[in-house]
Short mmCIF file of C-alpha atoms in Angstrom, two decimals:
data_model
loop_
_atom_site.label_atom_id
_atom_site.label_comp_id
_atom_site.label_asym_id
_atom_site.label_seq_id
_atom_site.Cartn_x
_atom_site.Cartn_y
_atom_site.Cartn_z
CA MET A 64 0.07 0.03 -0.17
CA SER A 65 1.17 3.39 -1.02
CA ARG A 66 2.40 6.15 1.65
CA ALA A 67 -0.42 8.20 0.53
CA ILE A 68 -2.93 5.58 1.03
CA VAL A 69 -1.70 5.05 4.11
CA PHE A 70 -1.89 8.51 5.28
CA ARG A 71 -5.50 9.06 3.96
CA ARG A 72 -6.92 5.82 5.65
CA LEU A 73 -4.92 5.66 8.89
CA LEU A 74 -2.54 8.70 10.00
CA VAL A 75 -4.71 11.48 8.98
CA PRO A 76 -7.18 11.16 12.26
CA LEU A 77 -4.36 10.48 14.69
CA ALA A 78 -2.53 13.39 13.58
CA THR A 79 -5.62 15.70 13.31
CA ALA A 80 -6.53 14.68 17.04
CA LEU A 81 -2.89 15.58 18.10
CA VAL A 82 -2.57 19.00 16.30
CA LEU A 83 -5.71 20.06 17.10
CA ALA A 84 -5.78 19.12 20.69
CA SER A 85 -2.31 21.17 21.10
CA THR A 86 -4.12 24.38 19.57
CA GLY A 87 -7.27 24.39 21.58
CA VAL A 88 -9.54 23.34 18.46
CA ILE A 89 -11.29 20.37 19.40
CA ALA A 90 -14.88 20.92 20.65
CA ALA A 91 -15.55 20.67 24.37
CA ALA A 92 -16.80 17.84 25.91
CA ARG A 93 -20.57 17.35 26.79
CA SER A 94 -21.05 20.02 30.04
CA ALA A 95 -21.91 18.46 33.47
CA PRO A 96 -24.77 20.23 35.26
CA GLY A 97 -24.19 23.67 36.49
CA ARG A 98 -21.44 24.23 33.85
CA SER A 99 -21.55 26.38 30.79
CA ALA A 100 -23.15 24.84 27.47
CA PRO A 101 -20.58 23.10 25.17
CA LYS A 102 -18.92 24.74 22.73
CA PRO A 103 -20.30 24.26 18.90
CA ALA A 104 -18.53 21.25 17.13
CA ARG A 105 -16.08 22.29 14.83
CA THR A 106 -15.70 21.06 11.34
CA TRP A 107 -13.52 21.15 8.03
CA THR A 108 -15.20 23.28 5.50
CA GLY A 109 -13.50 24.47 1.91
CA THR A 110 -12.78 27.85 1.87
CA TRP A 111 -10.58 28.17 -1.63
CA GLU A 112 -10.22 26.09 -4.62
CA ALA A 113 -8.94 25.61 -8.06
CA ALA A 114 -9.62 23.20 -10.21
CA ALA A 115 -6.75 21.17 -12.10
CA SER A 116 -7.16 22.32 -15.60
CA GLY A 117 -4.04 20.82 -17.54
CA THR A 118 -0.21 20.45 -17.07
CA VAL A 119 3.03 22.72 -17.68
CA PRO A 120 6.43 21.71 -17.82
CA ALA A 121 7.78 21.43 -14.22
CA LEU A 122 10.20 24.13 -12.43
CA PRO A 123 13.14 21.70 -10.93
CA GLY A 124 14.90 23.18 -8.18
CA ALA A 125 12.00 25.83 -8.00
CA SER A 126 9.83 27.41 -4.94
CA ILE A 127 6.48 28.44 -6.00
CA ARG A 128 4.26 30.54 -4.11
CA ASN A 129 0.86 30.66 -4.88
CA VAL A 130 -1.29 33.44 -3.67
CA VAL A 131 -5.25 32.24 -2.82
CA HIS A 132 -8.09 34.19 -1.52
CA THR A 133 -10.18 32.77 1.41
CA SER A 134 -14.03 32.87 1.34
CA VAL A 135 -14.45 31.71 4.92
CA GLY A 136 -11.99 31.55 8.18
CA GLY A 137 -11.50 29.17 10.84
CA GLY A 138 -8.80 28.24 13.39
CA ALA A 139 -6.63 25.73 11.54
CA ALA A 140 -6.10 24.78 7.74
CA ARG A 141 -5.13 22.08 5.87
CA VAL A 142 -3.85 22.41 2.11
CA ARG A 143 -4.63 20.09 -0.96
CA LEU A 144 -1.84 19.40 -3.41
CA SER A 145 -2.59 17.46 -6.48
CA ASN A 146 -0.57 15.29 -9.37
CA ARG A 147 -3.57 14.36 -10.70
CA LEU A 148 -2.63 15.10 -14.25
CA GLY A 149 1.37 14.08 -14.05
CA THR A 150 2.94 10.83 -15.42
CA ARG A 151 5.73 10.55 -13.00
CA PRO A 152 5.59 10.68 -8.96
CA LEU A 153 5.62 14.45 -7.91
CA ARG A 154 8.36 14.99 -5.20
CA LEU A 155 7.79 18.00 -2.86
CA GLY A 156 10.86 19.20 -0.76
CA SER A 157 8.99 21.34 1.58
CA VAL A 158 5.51 23.25 1.80
CA THR A 159 4.83 26.02 3.53
CA LEU A 160 1.35 27.94 4.54
CA ALA A 161 1.60 31.67 5.39
CA LEU A 162 -0.74 34.86 5.56
CA GLN A 163 -0.12 37.59 2.60
CA LEU A 164 0.98 40.76 3.94
CA PRO A 165 -2.21 42.79 3.87
CA GLY A 166 -2.80 45.55 1.15
CA GLU A 167 -0.02 43.84 -0.95
CA PRO A 168 -2.15 41.31 -3.58
CA GLY A 169 0.66 41.47 -6.04
CA SER A 170 3.65 40.72 -3.47
CA PRO A 171 5.24 37.45 -2.15
CA ARG A 172 5.56 38.98 1.26
CA ALA A 173 4.26 36.97 4.39
CA VAL A 174 3.03 38.42 7.64
CA ALA A 175 6.03 38.15 9.97
CA GLY A 176 5.85 34.98 12.16
CA SER A 177 3.04 33.42 9.97
CA VAL A 178 4.78 30.73 8.29
CA ARG A 179 4.06 27.28 9.18
CA ALA A 180 5.24 24.02 7.86
CA VAL A 181 3.09 22.01 5.94
CA THR A 182 3.35 18.04 6.96
CA PHE A 183 1.88 14.74 5.32
CA SER A 184 1.82 12.18 7.65
CA GLY A 185 4.07 13.90 10.13
CA ALA A 186 6.61 14.66 7.50
CA GLY A 187 7.77 17.52 5.38
CA PRO A 188 9.14 16.16 2.28
CA VAL A 189 6.37 13.91 0.29
CA THR A 190 5.98 12.14 -2.88
CA VAL A 191 2.57 12.25 -4.52
CA PRO A 192 2.10 9.32 -7.08
CA ALA A 193 0.95 9.92 -10.47
CA GLY A 194 -2.95 10.72 -10.73
CA ARG A 195 -3.45 11.70 -7.02
CA ASP A 196 -4.07 13.90 -4.97
CA LEU A 197 -2.79 14.66 -1.19
CA VAL A 198 -4.57 16.49 1.67
CA SER A 199 -2.08 17.85 4.46
CA ASP A 200 -2.04 17.33 8.25
CA PRO A 201 -3.86 20.17 10.05
CA VAL A 202 -1.71 23.52 10.10
CA ALA A 203 -2.12 25.50 13.51
CA LEU A 204 -2.81 28.85 11.58
CA ARG A 205 -5.65 31.16 12.40
CA VAL A 206 -7.07 31.73 8.85
CA PRO A 207 -9.18 34.97 8.07
CA ALA A 208 -12.24 35.32 5.77
CA ASP A 209 -11.78 37.37 2.66
CA ALA A 210 -8.15 37.35 2.90
CA ASN A 211 -4.96 36.07 0.98
CA LEU A 212 -2.65 32.83 1.71
CA LEU A 213 0.48 31.80 0.64
CA VAL A 214 0.64 28.35 -0.18
CA SER A 215 4.98 27.77 -1.18
CA VAL A 216 5.87 24.48 -2.75
CA HIS A 217 9.36 23.18 -3.08
CA THR A 218 10.05 20.91 -6.23
CA PRO A 219 13.75 19.89 -5.71
CA ALA A 220 13.76 17.37 -9.06
CA ASP A 221 12.11 17.47 -12.29
CA SER A 222 8.97 15.41 -11.57
CA GLY A 223 7.65 15.66 -14.99
CA PRO A 224 4.74 17.40 -16.15
CA ALA A 225 3.38 20.05 -13.25
CA THR A 226 -0.50 19.73 -12.54
CA TYR A 227 -1.92 23.46 -12.62
CA HIS A 228 -4.69 26.02 -13.08
CA ARG A 229 -3.80 27.62 -15.88
CA SER A 230 -5.82 31.05 -15.37
CA ALA A 231 -5.22 32.34 -11.94
CA LEU A 232 -6.33 36.04 -12.60
CA GLN A 233 -3.31 36.69 -9.78
CA ALA A 234 0.13 37.09 -9.37
CA ASN A 235 1.96 34.00 -8.27
CA PHE A 236 5.37 33.89 -7.72
CA VAL A 237 8.67 31.80 -8.56
CA ALA A 238 12.06 31.46 -6.79
CA PRO A 239 14.07 29.92 -9.18
CA GLY A 240 16.82 28.13 -7.39
CA GLY A 241 16.72 26.56 -3.74
CA ASP A 242 14.16 26.21 -1.04
CA ARG A 243 12.62 29.46 -0.07
CA THR A 244 9.42 28.23 1.32
CA ALA A 245 10.18 29.39 4.80
CA GLU A 246 11.15 32.97 3.13
CA GLU A 247 9.12 36.06 4.85
CA SER A 248 10.47 38.94 2.74
CA GLY A 249 9.68 36.98 -0.64
CA THR A 250 12.79 38.93 -1.90
CA ALA A 251 13.71 35.59 -3.73
CA TYR A 252 10.64 35.23 -5.50
CA THR A 253 11.91 37.39 -8.53
CA THR A 254 9.69 35.70 -11.38
CA ARG A 255 5.59 36.27 -11.73
CA VAL A 256 3.43 33.70 -13.21
CA ASP A 257 -0.14 33.86 -13.61
CA SER A 258 -0.92 30.25 -13.08
CA TRP A 259 -1.58 28.01 -9.61
CA TYR A 260 1.14 25.16 -9.13
CA TYR A 261 0.32 21.99 -7.90
CA VAL A 262 -2.23 23.43 -5.20
CA THR A 263 -6.05 22.88 -5.64
CA GLY A 264 -7.61 23.65 -2.40
CA VAL A 265 -7.35 24.92 1.57
CA ASP A 266 -9.67 23.94 3.98
CA VAL A 267 -10.42 25.77 7.36
CA LEU A 268 -11.94 24.14 10.67
CA GLY A 269 -14.36 26.25 12.35
CA THR A 270 -18.01 25.98 13.45
CA SER A 271 -20.20 27.14 10.87
CA ALA A 272 -22.64 24.49 10.18
CA ALA A 273 -23.34 25.73 6.70
CA GLY A 274 -20.85 23.54 4.95
CA SER A 275 -19.56 24.98 1.55
CA VAL A 276 -20.76 25.67 -2.03
CA VAL A 277 -18.92 24.53 -5.32
CA ALA A 278 -19.50 26.56 -8.33
CA LEU A 279 -18.88 23.95 -11.40
CA GLY A 280 -18.28 26.23 -14.35
CA ASP A 281 -16.45 27.16 -17.65
CA SER A 282 -14.20 30.46 -18.00
CA ILE A 283 -17.31 32.67 -16.78
CA THR A 284 -17.03 31.02 -13.49
CA ASP A 285 -13.15 30.94 -13.66
CA GLY A 286 -13.44 34.74 -13.89
CA THR A 287 -12.42 35.68 -17.58
CA GLY A 288 -13.01 39.35 -17.96
CA SER A 289 -13.13 40.46 -14.26
CA SER A 290 -10.09 42.97 -13.00
CA PHE A 291 -6.67 40.69 -12.30
CA GLY A 292 -5.91 40.44 -8.56
CA ALA A 293 -8.78 41.55 -7.30
CA ASN A 294 -10.98 38.34 -6.77
CA HIS A 295 -14.02 39.83 -8.47
CA ARG A 296 -14.99 36.78 -9.75
CA TRP A 297 -18.62 35.79 -9.44
CA PRO A 298 -18.08 33.12 -7.07
CA ASP A 299 -15.92 35.56 -4.80
CA ARG A 300 -18.65 38.14 -5.34
CA LEU A 301 -21.07 35.66 -3.89
CA ALA A 302 -18.70 34.90 -1.05
CA ALA A 303 -18.76 38.60 -0.09
CA ARG A 304 -22.76 38.70 0.06
CA LEU A 305 -22.65 35.39 1.77
CA ARG A 306 -20.14 37.39 4.68
CA GLY A 307 -23.32 39.31 5.63
CA LEU A 308 -24.69 36.50 7.32
CA PRO A 309 -23.92 35.47 10.91
CA ALA A 310 -20.76 33.18 10.95
CA HIS A 311 -22.70 29.76 11.48
CA ARG A 312 -24.95 30.45 8.53
CA ARG A 313 -22.03 31.15 6.57
CA PRO A 314 -20.61 28.58 3.64
CA GLY A 315 -17.58 28.86 2.20
CA VAL A 316 -17.35 29.42 -1.69
CA LEU A 317 -15.13 27.15 -3.98
CA ASN A 318 -14.72 28.01 -7.34
CA ALA A 319 -14.39 24.95 -9.81
CA GLY A 320 -14.14 26.68 -13.02
CA ILE A 321 -11.87 25.80 -15.68
CA SER A 322 -11.68 28.09 -18.82
CA GLY A 323 -13.00 26.59 -21.94
CA ASN A 324 -14.23 23.51 -20.08
CA ARG A 325 -17.47 21.43 -21.44
CA LEU A 326 -20.03 19.75 -20.05
CA LEU A 327 -19.96 16.67 -22.21
CA LEU A 328 -16.55 16.44 -23.72
CA ASP A 329 -12.95 17.08 -22.30
CA GLY A 330 -10.79 19.92 -23.83
CA ARG A 331 -9.74 22.60 -21.68
CA GLY A 332 -9.56 20.33 -18.66
CA PRO A 333 -11.76 17.06 -18.01
CA SER A 334 -15.45 17.34 -18.99
CA ALA A 335 -17.61 18.45 -15.81
CA LEU A 336 -19.45 15.36 -16.00
CA THR A 337 -15.52 13.39 -15.47
CA ARG A 338 -14.63 15.91 -12.84
CA LEU A 339 -17.11 15.76 -10.39
CA ASP A 340 -15.52 13.41 -7.88
CA THR A 341 -12.49 15.23 -7.55
CA ASP A 342 -13.72 18.78 -7.88
CA VAL A 343 -17.10 18.37 -6.20
CA PHE A 344 -17.57 15.25 -4.21
CA SER A 345 -14.30 15.06 -2.49
CA ARG A 346 -14.04 18.80 -1.33
CA ALA A 347 -14.88 19.23 2.67
CA GLY A 348 -18.29 20.26 3.98
CA VAL A 349 -20.22 20.51 0.20
CA ARG A 350 -23.77 21.08 0.73
CA THR A 351 -24.67 22.96 -2.45
CA MET A 352 -23.44 22.83 -6.21
CA ILE A 353 -24.39 25.65 -8.73
CA VAL A 354 -23.89 24.65 -12.10
CA LEU A 355 -23.14 27.08 -14.79
CA GLU A 356 -22.00 24.66 -17.87
CA GLY A 357 -23.10 24.33 -21.54
CA VAL A 358 -22.23 27.25 -23.70
CA ASN A 359 -18.77 25.80 -24.84
CA ASP A 360 -20.95 22.35 -25.63
CA ILE A 361 -23.17 24.88 -28.15
CA LYS A 362 -20.68 26.91 -29.77
CA GLY A 363 -17.14 24.59 -29.48
CA THR A 364 -16.19 22.03 -31.86
CA PRO A 365 -17.69 19.79 -32.25
CA GLU A 366 -20.72 21.80 -31.43
CA GLN A 367 -23.59 20.23 -29.57
CA THR A 368 -26.69 20.53 -31.67
CA ASP A 369 -29.29 18.61 -29.79
CA PRO A 370 -30.52 20.16 -26.46
CA ARG A 371 -31.64 17.04 -24.84
CA ALA A 372 -27.87 15.83 -24.45
CA LEU A 373 -27.47 18.82 -22.16
CA GLU A 374 -30.38 18.03 -20.38
CA ASP A 375 -29.67 14.40 -19.79
CA ALA A 376 -26.11 15.46 -18.79
CA TYR A 377 -27.69 17.98 -16.20
CA ARG A 378 -29.67 15.21 -14.82
CA LEU A 379 -26.94 12.87 -14.22
CA VAL A 380 -25.14 15.68 -12.38
CA VAL A 381 -28.12 16.04 -10.24
CA ARG A 382 -28.42 12.52 -9.44
CA ARG A 383 -25.08 11.72 -8.55
CA ALA A 384 -24.81 14.79 -6.55
CA HIS A 385 -28.21 13.84 -4.70
CA ALA A 386 -26.59 10.23 -3.84
CA ARG A 387 -24.46 12.42 -1.52
CA GLY A 388 -26.82 14.72 -0.27
CA ILE A 389 -25.83 17.49 -2.28
CA GLU A 390 -28.41 19.86 -3.71
CA VAL A 391 -28.16 21.31 -6.99
CA ILE A 392 -28.72 24.82 -8.32
CA GLY A 393 -28.64 25.12 -12.24
CA GLY A 394 -27.65 28.34 -13.97
CA THR A 395 -29.21 29.32 -17.30
CA ILE A 396 -26.58 29.84 -19.99
CA THR A 397 -25.70 33.43 -20.52
CA PRO A 398 -26.39 35.22 -24.06
CA TYR A 399 -23.00 35.31 -26.30
CA GLY A 400 -24.68 37.51 -29.49
CA GLY A 401 -21.90 39.34 -31.24
CA HIS A 402 -18.84 36.57 -30.29
CA GLY A 403 -17.42 35.33 -33.08
CA ALA A 404 -18.77 31.70 -32.45
CA TYR A 405 -22.43 33.04 -32.15
CA THR A 406 -24.90 31.86 -34.98
CA PRO A 407 -28.72 31.52 -35.05
CA ALA A 408 -28.58 28.16 -34.94
CA ARG A 409 -26.50 27.81 -31.80
CA GLU A 410 -28.85 30.49 -30.26
CA ALA A 411 -31.91 28.15 -30.48
CA VAL A 412 -30.00 25.46 -28.93
CA ARG A 413 -29.25 27.81 -25.92
CA GLN A 414 -32.65 29.00 -25.80
CA ALA A 415 -34.15 25.18 -25.71
CA VAL A 416 -31.08 24.35 -22.95
CA ASN A 417 -32.40 27.36 -20.95
CA THR A 418 -36.38 26.55 -21.39
CA ALA A 419 -35.59 23.41 -19.82
CA ILE A 420 -33.48 24.23 -17.03
CA ARG A 421 -36.18 26.75 -16.08
CA THR A 422 -39.48 24.61 -16.60
CA HIS A 423 -38.27 20.96 -16.89
CA ARG A 424 -37.65 20.62 -13.19
CA ILE A 425 -33.98 19.06 -13.66
CA PHE A 426 -32.60 21.23 -10.66
CA ASP A 427 -33.43 21.87 -6.96
CA ALA A 428 -33.59 25.52 -7.80
CA VAL A 429 -32.84 27.78 -10.62
CA ALA A 430 -30.61 30.99 -10.94
CA ASP A 431 -31.58 32.58 -13.75
CA LEU A 432 -28.45 34.29 -14.82
CA ASP A 433 -29.40 34.52 -18.67
CA ALA A 434 -32.10 37.25 -17.17
CA ALA A 435 -30.06 38.93 -14.87
CA VAL A 436 -27.31 39.85 -17.59
CA ARG A 437 -28.87 40.04 -21.11
CA ASP A 438 -29.78 43.31 -23.13
CA PRO A 439 -33.42 43.92 -23.06
CA ALA A 440 -33.16 45.28 -26.59
CA ARG A 441 -31.18 42.53 -27.68
CA PRO A 442 -31.67 39.23 -25.38
CA ASN A 443 -29.41 37.37 -27.47
CA ARG A 444 -26.61 39.65 -26.39
CA ILE A 445 -25.09 40.70 -22.96
CA LEU A 446 -25.97 44.17 -21.66
CA PRO A 447 -23.15 46.21 -22.77
CA ALA A 448 -22.64 47.66 -19.19
CA TYR A 449 -21.71 44.01 -18.35
CA ASP A 450 -19.48 43.12 -21.38
CA PRO A 451 -15.83 43.71 -21.39
CA GLY A 452 -15.53 43.77 -25.10
CA ASP A 453 -15.79 40.15 -26.19
CA HIS A 454 -19.66 39.77 -26.21
CA LEU A 455 -19.13 36.43 -23.93
CA HIS A 456 -17.59 37.11 -20.47
CA PHE A 457 -18.10 39.65 -18.05
CA ASN A 458 -16.69 42.81 -16.23
CA ASP A 459 -16.43 43.29 -12.94
CA ALA A 460 -20.17 44.83 -13.11
CA GLY A 461 -21.19 41.70 -14.91
CA MET A 462 -19.77 39.53 -12.39
CA ARG A 463 -21.51 41.29 -9.42
CA ALA A 464 -24.78 40.75 -11.34
CA LEU A 465 -24.43 37.17 -11.79
CA ALA A 466 -23.65 36.95 -8.15
CA GLU A 467 -26.43 38.91 -7.35
CA ALA A 468 -28.82 36.67 -9.38
CA ILE A 469 -28.28 33.96 -6.71
CA ASP A 470 -31.13 33.54 -4.07
CA LEU A 471 -28.89 33.25 -0.76
CA ARG A 472 -31.90 30.97 0.49
CA THR A 473 -30.99 28.23 -1.64
CA LEU A 474 -27.41 28.16 -0.21
CA THR A 475 -28.64 28.02 3.51
CA ALA A 476 -31.63 26.03 3.82
CA LYS A 477 -31.30 22.37 3.46
CA ARG A 478 -34.48 21.25 1.59
CA LEU A 479 -33.15 18.15 -0.06
CA SER A 480 -35.38 15.14 1.05
CA PRO A 481 -34.32 11.67 0.62
CA ARG A 482 -34.58 10.11 -3.03
#
């Protein structure tokens, strides 16, 4: 049995208990008569995600500092790393987690004293088998909501193609030589990259009973068209809306968008149907999924001309989610009139799919994103105020409109009945 498998099955519970006991985050035992009420139980919730979208050449000998943005906070954290799309075992010399210096989203600098070593089954160096993911031991670091974290990874040797998320819309950094993962100043990180390497998630330990929400989508969910480094993707905007709720009712928001992604076929990343297990079901505390997929199936090559194929795929997504107690919100496909791939025939397919989403009771709830962003004068087009210029994606105002079209009650009330 591989080390990764032993770690997952046997050592994580023990490591979790030891670390959390030492940091005082294990829930209090039942109170005796005359004592205060027990503290709320603490559970793991996903606070950030990036779906693996492909591979790039490795950076042997380098340290990579990934900058990621939290949706909810907690008293401890754990990091998810991936060699899912790699072809050789991935050797990690060291991994650290830290708080990025506030007010410097374009900087590799860490808050003084915040750098923590990330271990796996108690050890720093680790080898991740090809095709596999790893979840770290708990890290004793208090993580704020709406903050940037630094996940730094040192790869001492060439481990083959690096699993990455191509479109981070965030400055990340590379120190070309040596292990610089523990460096607070960030001065060794002299090269900027706009992708996330190896890291695919961060979980936090807290008292929220709301779990997490996963946004499964394509480039619109990935944030294309929004401002670089500003965390203005629509899932980020949704997380900002949810921060108005009491902490115990506030779910984490996880972005599983991949630019170019399709519902039915692989292409830019695995298809939505084939990545449900890795990008949705394996995540911590998932209660709800929001699906915004289909435009690339309609306008891509080969194009999908039968609306029923998309409807059947949506129903399969819902069945698989319901089997795990996860509710599914379906988003209508947004307009793209004026884009180079637009044709009247494809528009007819989009309209038919949206009619099915609205009226065929496919999903537990519907977010009519099409209605929220279309131009009333030309309904096959995005409202000009939301259009960054390509007639397909959304600027910051459009991303806000998408987030505001989602009824928060569908994210905070558990309605799913046994099926």
